[in-house]
Coordinates of C-alpha atoms in Angstrom, one line a residue:
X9 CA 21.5 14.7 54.4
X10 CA 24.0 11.9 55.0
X11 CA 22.6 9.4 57.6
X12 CA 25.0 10.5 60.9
X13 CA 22.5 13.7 60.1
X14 CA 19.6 12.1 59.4
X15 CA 19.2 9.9 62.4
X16 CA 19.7 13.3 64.8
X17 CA 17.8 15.9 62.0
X18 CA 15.8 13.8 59.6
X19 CA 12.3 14.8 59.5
X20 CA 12.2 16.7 62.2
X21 CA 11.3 20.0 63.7
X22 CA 11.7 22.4 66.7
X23 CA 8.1 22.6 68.6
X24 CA 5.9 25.2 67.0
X25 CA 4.7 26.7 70.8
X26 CA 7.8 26.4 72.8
X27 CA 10.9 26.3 70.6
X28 CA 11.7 22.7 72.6
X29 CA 14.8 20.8 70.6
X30 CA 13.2 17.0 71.3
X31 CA 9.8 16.7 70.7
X32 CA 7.2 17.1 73.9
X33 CA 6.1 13.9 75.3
X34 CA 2.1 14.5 74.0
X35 CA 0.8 12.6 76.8
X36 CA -2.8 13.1 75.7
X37 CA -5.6 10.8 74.3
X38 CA -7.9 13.5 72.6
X39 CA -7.4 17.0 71.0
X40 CA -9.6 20.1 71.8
X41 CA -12.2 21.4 68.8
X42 CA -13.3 24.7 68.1
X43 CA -16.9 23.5 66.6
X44 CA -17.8 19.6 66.0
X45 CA -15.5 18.1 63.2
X46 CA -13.0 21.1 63.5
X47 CA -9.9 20.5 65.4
X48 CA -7.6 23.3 66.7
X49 CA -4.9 21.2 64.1
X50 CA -6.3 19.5 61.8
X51 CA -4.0 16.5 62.1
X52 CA -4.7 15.4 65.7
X53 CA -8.3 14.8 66.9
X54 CA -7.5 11.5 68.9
X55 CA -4.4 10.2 69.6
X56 CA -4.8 6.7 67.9
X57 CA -5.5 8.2 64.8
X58 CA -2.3 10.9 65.7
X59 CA -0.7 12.4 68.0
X60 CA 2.3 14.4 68.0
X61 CA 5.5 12.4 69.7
X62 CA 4.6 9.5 67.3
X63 CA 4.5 11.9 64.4
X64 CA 7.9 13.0 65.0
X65 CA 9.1 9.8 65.5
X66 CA 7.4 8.4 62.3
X67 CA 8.8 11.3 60.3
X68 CA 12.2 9.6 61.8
X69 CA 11.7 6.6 60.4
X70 CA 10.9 7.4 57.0
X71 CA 13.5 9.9 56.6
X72 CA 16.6 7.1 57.6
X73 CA 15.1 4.5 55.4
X74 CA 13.8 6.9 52.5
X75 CA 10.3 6.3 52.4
X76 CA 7.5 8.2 52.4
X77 CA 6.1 7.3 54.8
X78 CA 6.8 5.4 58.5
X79 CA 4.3 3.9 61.2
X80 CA 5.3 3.4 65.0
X81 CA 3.5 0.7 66.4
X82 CA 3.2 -1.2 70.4
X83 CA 5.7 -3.7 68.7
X84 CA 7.1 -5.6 66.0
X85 CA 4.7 -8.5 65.8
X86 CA 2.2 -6.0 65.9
X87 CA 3.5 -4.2 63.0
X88 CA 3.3 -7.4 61.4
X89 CA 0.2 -8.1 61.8
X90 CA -0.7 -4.7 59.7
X91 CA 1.0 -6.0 57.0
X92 CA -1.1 -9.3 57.0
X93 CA -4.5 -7.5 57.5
X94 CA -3.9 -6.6 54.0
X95 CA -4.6 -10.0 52.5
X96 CA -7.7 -12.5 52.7
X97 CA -8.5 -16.2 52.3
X98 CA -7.1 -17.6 49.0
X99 CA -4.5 -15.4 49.0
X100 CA -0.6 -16.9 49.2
X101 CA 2.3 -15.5 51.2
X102 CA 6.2 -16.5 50.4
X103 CA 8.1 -16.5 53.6
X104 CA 11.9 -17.1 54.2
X105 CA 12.2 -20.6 55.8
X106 CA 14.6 -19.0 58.8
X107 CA 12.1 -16.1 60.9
X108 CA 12.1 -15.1 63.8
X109 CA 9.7 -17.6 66.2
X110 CA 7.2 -14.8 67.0
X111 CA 6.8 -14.1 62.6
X112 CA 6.7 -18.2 62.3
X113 CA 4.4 -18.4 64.9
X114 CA 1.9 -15.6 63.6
X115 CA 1.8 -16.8 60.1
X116 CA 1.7 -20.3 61.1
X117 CA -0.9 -20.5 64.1
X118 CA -3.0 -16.8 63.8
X119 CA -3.2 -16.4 59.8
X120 CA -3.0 -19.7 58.7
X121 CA -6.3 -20.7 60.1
X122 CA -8.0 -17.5 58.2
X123 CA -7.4 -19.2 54.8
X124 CA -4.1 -17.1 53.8
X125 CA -1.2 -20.2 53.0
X126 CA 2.1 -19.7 53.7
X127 CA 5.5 -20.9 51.8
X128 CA 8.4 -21.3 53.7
X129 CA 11.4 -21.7 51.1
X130 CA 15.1 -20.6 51.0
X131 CA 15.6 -17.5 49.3
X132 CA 18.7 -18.5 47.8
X133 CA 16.9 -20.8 46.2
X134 CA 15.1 -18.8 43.6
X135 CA 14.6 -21.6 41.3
X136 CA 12.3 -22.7 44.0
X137 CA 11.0 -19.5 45.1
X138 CA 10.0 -18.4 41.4
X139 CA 8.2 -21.8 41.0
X140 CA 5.5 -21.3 44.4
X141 CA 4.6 -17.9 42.4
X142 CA 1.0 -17.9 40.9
X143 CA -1.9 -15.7 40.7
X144 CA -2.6 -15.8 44.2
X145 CA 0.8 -14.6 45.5
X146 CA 0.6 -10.9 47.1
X147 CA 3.3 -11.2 49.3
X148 CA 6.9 -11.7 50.3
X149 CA 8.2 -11.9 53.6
X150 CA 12.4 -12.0 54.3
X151 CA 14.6 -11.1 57.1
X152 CA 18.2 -10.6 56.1
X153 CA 20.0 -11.7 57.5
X154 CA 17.5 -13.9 59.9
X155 CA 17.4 -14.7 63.4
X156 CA 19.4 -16.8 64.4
X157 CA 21.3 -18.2 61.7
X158 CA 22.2 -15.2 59.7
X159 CA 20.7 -16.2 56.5
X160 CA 20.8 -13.4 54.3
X161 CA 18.7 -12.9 50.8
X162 CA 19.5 -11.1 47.9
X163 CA 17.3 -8.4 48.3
X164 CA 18.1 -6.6 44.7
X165 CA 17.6 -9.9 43.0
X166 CA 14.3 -10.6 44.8
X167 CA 12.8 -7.1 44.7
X168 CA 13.0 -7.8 40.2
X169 CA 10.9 -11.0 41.0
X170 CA 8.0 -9.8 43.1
X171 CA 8.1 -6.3 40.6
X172 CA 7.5 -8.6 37.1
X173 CA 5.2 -10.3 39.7
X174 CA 3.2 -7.0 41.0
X175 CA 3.8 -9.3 44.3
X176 CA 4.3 -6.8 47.5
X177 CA 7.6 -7.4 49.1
X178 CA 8.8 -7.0 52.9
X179 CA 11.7 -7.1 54.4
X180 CA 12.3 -7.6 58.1
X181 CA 15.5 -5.3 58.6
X182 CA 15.8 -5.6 62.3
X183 CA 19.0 -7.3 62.1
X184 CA 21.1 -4.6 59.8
X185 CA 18.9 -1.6 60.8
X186 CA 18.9 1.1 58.2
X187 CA 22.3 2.1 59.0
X188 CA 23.7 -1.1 57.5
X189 CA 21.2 -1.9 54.8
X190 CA 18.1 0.2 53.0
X191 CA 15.8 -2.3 51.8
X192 CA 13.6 0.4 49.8
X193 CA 16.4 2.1 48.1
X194 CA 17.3 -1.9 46.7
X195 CA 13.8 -2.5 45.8
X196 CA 11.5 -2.8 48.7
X197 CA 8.1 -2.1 48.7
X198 CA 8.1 -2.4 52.9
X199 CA 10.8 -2.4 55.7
X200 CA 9.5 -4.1 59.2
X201 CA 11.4 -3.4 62.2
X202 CA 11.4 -4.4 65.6
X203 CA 12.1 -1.4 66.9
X204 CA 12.3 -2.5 70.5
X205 CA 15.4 -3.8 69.1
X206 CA 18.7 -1.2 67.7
X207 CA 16.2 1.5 66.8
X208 CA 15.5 1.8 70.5
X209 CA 18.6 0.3 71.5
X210 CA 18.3 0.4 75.3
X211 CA 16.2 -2.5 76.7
X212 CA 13.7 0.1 77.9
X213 CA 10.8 0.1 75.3
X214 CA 8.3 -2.3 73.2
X215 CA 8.2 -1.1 69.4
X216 CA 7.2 -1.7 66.1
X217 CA 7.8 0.4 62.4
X218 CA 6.8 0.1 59.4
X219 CA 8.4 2.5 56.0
X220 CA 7.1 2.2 52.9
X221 CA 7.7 4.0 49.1
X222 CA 4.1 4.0 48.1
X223 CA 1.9 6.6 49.7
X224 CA -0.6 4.8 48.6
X225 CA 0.0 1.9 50.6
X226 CA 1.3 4.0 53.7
X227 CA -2.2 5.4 53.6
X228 CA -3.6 1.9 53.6
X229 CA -1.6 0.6 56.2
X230 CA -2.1 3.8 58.3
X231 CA -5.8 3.0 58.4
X232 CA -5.4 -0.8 58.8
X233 CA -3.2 0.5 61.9
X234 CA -5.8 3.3 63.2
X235 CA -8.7 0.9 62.9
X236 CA -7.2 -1.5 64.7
X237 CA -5.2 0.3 67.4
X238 CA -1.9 -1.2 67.8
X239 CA -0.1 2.6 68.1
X240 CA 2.5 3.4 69.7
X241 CA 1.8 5.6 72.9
X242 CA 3.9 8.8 73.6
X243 CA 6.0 8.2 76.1
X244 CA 7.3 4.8 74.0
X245 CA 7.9 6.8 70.5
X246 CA 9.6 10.0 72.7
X247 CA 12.1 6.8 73.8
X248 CA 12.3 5.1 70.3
X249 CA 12.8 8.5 68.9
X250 CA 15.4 9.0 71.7
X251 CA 17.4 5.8 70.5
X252 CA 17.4 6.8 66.3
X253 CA 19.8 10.0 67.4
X254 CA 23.0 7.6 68.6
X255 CA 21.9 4.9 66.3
X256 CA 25.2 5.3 63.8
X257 CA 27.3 5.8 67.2
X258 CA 26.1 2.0 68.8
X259 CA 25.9 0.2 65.2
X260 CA 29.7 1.3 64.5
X261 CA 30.4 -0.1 68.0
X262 CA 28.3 -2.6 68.0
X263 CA 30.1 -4.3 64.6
X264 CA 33.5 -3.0 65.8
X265 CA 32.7 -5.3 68.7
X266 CA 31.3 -8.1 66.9
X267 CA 34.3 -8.7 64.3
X268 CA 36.4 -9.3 67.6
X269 CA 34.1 -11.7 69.4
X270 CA 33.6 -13.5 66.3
X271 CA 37.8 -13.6 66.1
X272 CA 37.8 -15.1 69.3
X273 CA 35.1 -17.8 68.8
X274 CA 36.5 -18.9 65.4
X275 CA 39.3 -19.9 66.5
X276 CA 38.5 -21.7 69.6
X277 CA 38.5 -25.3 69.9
X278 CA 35.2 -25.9 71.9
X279 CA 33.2 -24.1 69.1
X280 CA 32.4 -26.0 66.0
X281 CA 30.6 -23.1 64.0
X282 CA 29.7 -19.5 63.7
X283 CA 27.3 -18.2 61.9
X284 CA 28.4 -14.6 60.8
X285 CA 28.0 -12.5 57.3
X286 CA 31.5 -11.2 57.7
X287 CA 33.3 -14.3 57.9
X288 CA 34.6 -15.2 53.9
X289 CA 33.3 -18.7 54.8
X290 CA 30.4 -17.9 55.3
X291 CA 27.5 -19.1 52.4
X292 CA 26.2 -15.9 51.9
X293 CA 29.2 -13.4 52.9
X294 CA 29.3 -12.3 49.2
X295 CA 25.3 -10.7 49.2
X296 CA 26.4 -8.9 52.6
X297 CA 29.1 -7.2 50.8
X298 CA 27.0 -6.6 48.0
X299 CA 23.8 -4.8 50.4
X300 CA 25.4 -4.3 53.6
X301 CA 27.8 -1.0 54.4
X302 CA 29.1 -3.5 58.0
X303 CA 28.4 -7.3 59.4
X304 CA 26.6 -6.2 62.6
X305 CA 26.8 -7.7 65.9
X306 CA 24.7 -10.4 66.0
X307 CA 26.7 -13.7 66.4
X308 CA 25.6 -17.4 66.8
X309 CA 28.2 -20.5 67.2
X310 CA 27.5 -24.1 67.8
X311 CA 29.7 -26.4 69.8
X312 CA 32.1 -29.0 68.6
X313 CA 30.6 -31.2 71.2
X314 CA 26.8 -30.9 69.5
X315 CA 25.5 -30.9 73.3
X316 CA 22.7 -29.0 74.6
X317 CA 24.3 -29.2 78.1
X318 CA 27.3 -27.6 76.7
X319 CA 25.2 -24.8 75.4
X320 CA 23.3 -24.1 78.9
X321 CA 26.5 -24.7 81.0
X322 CA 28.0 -21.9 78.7
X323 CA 25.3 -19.3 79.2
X324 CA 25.0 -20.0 83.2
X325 CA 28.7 -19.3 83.8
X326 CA 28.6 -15.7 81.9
X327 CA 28.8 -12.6 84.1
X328 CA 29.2 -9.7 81.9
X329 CA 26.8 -11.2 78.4
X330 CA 23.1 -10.9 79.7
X331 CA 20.9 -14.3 79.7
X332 CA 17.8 -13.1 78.5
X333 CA 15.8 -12.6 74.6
X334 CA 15.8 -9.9 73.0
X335 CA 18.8 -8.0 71.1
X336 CA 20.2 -5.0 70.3
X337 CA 20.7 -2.7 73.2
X338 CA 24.0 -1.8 74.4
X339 CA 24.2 -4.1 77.2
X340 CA 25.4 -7.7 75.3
X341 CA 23.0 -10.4 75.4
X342 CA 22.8 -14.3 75.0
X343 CA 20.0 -16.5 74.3
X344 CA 19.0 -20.2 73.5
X345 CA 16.8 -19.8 70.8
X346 CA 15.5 -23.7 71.0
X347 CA 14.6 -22.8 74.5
X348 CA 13.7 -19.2 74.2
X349 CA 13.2 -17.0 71.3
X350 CA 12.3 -20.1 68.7
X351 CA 10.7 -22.3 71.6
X352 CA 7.4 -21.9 69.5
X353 CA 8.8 -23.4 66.3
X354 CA 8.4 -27.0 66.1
X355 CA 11.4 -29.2 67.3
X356 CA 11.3 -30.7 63.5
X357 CA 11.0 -27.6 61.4
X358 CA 14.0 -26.3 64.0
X359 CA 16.3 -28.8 62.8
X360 CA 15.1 -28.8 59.6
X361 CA 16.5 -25.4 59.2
X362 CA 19.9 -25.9 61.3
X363 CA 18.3 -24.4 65.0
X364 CA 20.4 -26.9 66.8
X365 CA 20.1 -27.7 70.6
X366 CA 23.5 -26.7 71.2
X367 CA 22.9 -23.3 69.0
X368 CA 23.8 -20.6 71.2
X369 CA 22.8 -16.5 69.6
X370 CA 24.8 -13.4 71.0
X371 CA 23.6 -9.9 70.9
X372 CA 27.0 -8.2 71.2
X373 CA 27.1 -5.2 72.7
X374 CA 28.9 -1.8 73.3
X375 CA 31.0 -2.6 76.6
X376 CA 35.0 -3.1 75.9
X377 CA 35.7 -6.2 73.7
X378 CA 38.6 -7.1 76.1
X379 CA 35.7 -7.2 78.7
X380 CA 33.6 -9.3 76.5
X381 CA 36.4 -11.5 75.0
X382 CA 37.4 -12.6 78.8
X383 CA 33.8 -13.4 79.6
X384 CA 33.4 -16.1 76.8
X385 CA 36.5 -17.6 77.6
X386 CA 36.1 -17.7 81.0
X387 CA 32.3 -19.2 80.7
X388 CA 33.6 -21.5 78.2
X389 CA 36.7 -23.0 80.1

């Protein structure tokens, strides 16, 4: 199947009792058995372990990124967090120096403090990145391109590093979602999404997924998931599940959308920069071309005065853009991520890495770019 079909047809299948198109909402905790240890079906006893909505949604997920298997959890972080249960004290983890504050946080004030050390390192660097590789590497962490200052990494070029390495590698592929960019099919061994974010694509629902090529390590993780509990209930994956089926629809609009507001702000004399794979000036516009099929909308500009004030000014006057975190849906969004989404990264690693207090992050949505267009100019008058 092409992916238009997948997203809508991918994995799934009409219910068995009733002929229903969409999945049933399962909203059950436990599953009826004929004798002790023998369930009606024998793949749902308790709905933490399975339970039919989240199947179908998992089966989703795996079929638009081409794994083998996908895992729905209660949200990103907490997919995350699965990934990390895999790895003890002694071991090392190689990050991407620009994450998302929730991912910096985690590794940083949860893990660190369980004897796991983390890197931090640019991935264009991989000079650098090859020379923190030793025996107790098992894992690498990217987002491409990163929240919020579009960073991207060579995934390809990566994925040939961490194989001669037998070094597990995850990317965080929130951003492009899998209609943009397939991290497993250019070497993966994990894709992580926030799938509260496009995959759900309304504002209405936490989320978390995991895909992986291994079954293997699918199997692993499931149980890591199952003896932990972070699932996804039914009601959320029925929702998640909901959002896949438009997916190509939003993502088209969404960059359509994007590529205008980005226009507009290039060229206006308040703002200094913006920070956007499909600009040509941008550092790292060749590796989106390379791994990405569109740019996205996710936007983030600076202003040529350097001021905070001029940042918060700017995101009190807008009226159709959306103060608030998060990203993705098809409302369009703004957000301060030194005051918000990134608050819990250090002021000094922030600036460090270029989060700047006048750094402003849009979440361009699906409304009509005139609509949009006049809104930024207005707020930034």
């Amino acid at each position: 199947m092409k992916f238009n079909t997948k997203v809508i047809h991918g994995g799934q299948h009409h219910d068995p009792s009733t002929g229903a198109v969409m999945p049933p909402v399962y909203q059950t905790s436990t599953f009826v058995q004929t004798s002790p240890g023998q369930p009606i079906n024998p793949d749902y006893e308790y709905s933490r372990a399975a339970n039919p909505t989240r199947t179908a949604l998992e089966n989703a997920l795996a079929s638009i990124e081409n794994g083998t298997r996908g895992l729905a959890f209660s949200s990103g972080l907490a997919a995350t967090d699965c990934v990390l249960r895999s790895f003890k004290a002694g071991d090392e983890i190689i990050a991407m120096d620009d994450l998302y504050g929730g991912t910096y946080r985690m590794f940083t004030r949860i893990y660190k403090d369980s004897g796991i050390k983390f890197h931090f390192v640019d991935m264009n660097d991989l000079d650098k990145f090859k020379s923190l590789i030793n025996e107790n590497t098992k894992l690498v962490w990217v987002e491409t391109p990163t929240n919020p200052l579009m960073k991207l990494a060579d995934v390809q070029e990566i994925a040939k590093i961490t194989k001669e390495n037998k070094i597990l590698f995850a990317v965080d592929n929130t951003f492009a979602t899998p209609y943009l960019q397939k991290p497993l099919d250019l070497g993966a061994d994990i894709v992580m999404h926030s799938a509260t974010k496009y995959l759900g694509g309304h504002s209405d629902v936490i989320a978390g997924a995991l895909i992986v090529k291994d079954e293997a390590l699918g199997e692993q993780l499931h149980f890591q998931q199952f003896a932990t509990g972070a699932t996804l209930g039914p009601m959320d994956s029925f929702l998640v599940l909901r959002g896949i089926k438009t997916l190509h629809l939003r993502v088209e609009r969404h960059c359509e959308n994007g590529g205008k507001v980005v226009e507009f702000l290039n060229n206006h004399p308040k703002v200094k920069t913006v920070y956007y794979p499909g600009l040509p000036s941008h550092p790292y516009h060749e590796i989106a071309k390379k791994q990405m099929s569109g740019f996205g909308g996710m936007v983030s500009f600076t202003f040529v005065s350097g001021k905070k004030e001029d940042a918060i000014d700017f995101l009190e006057k807008l009226k159709v853009f959306t103060l608030a975190e998060s990203l993705g849906g098809v409302e369009s969004l703004a957000n301060h991520p030194a005051l918000m989404t990134h608050a819990s990264i250090p002021e000094e690693k922030r600036k460090e890495i270029g989060i700047t207090d006048d750094l402003v992050r849009l979440s361009v949505g699906i409304e009509d770019a005139v609509d949009l267009i006049e809104d930024l100019k207005q707020a930034l008058a």
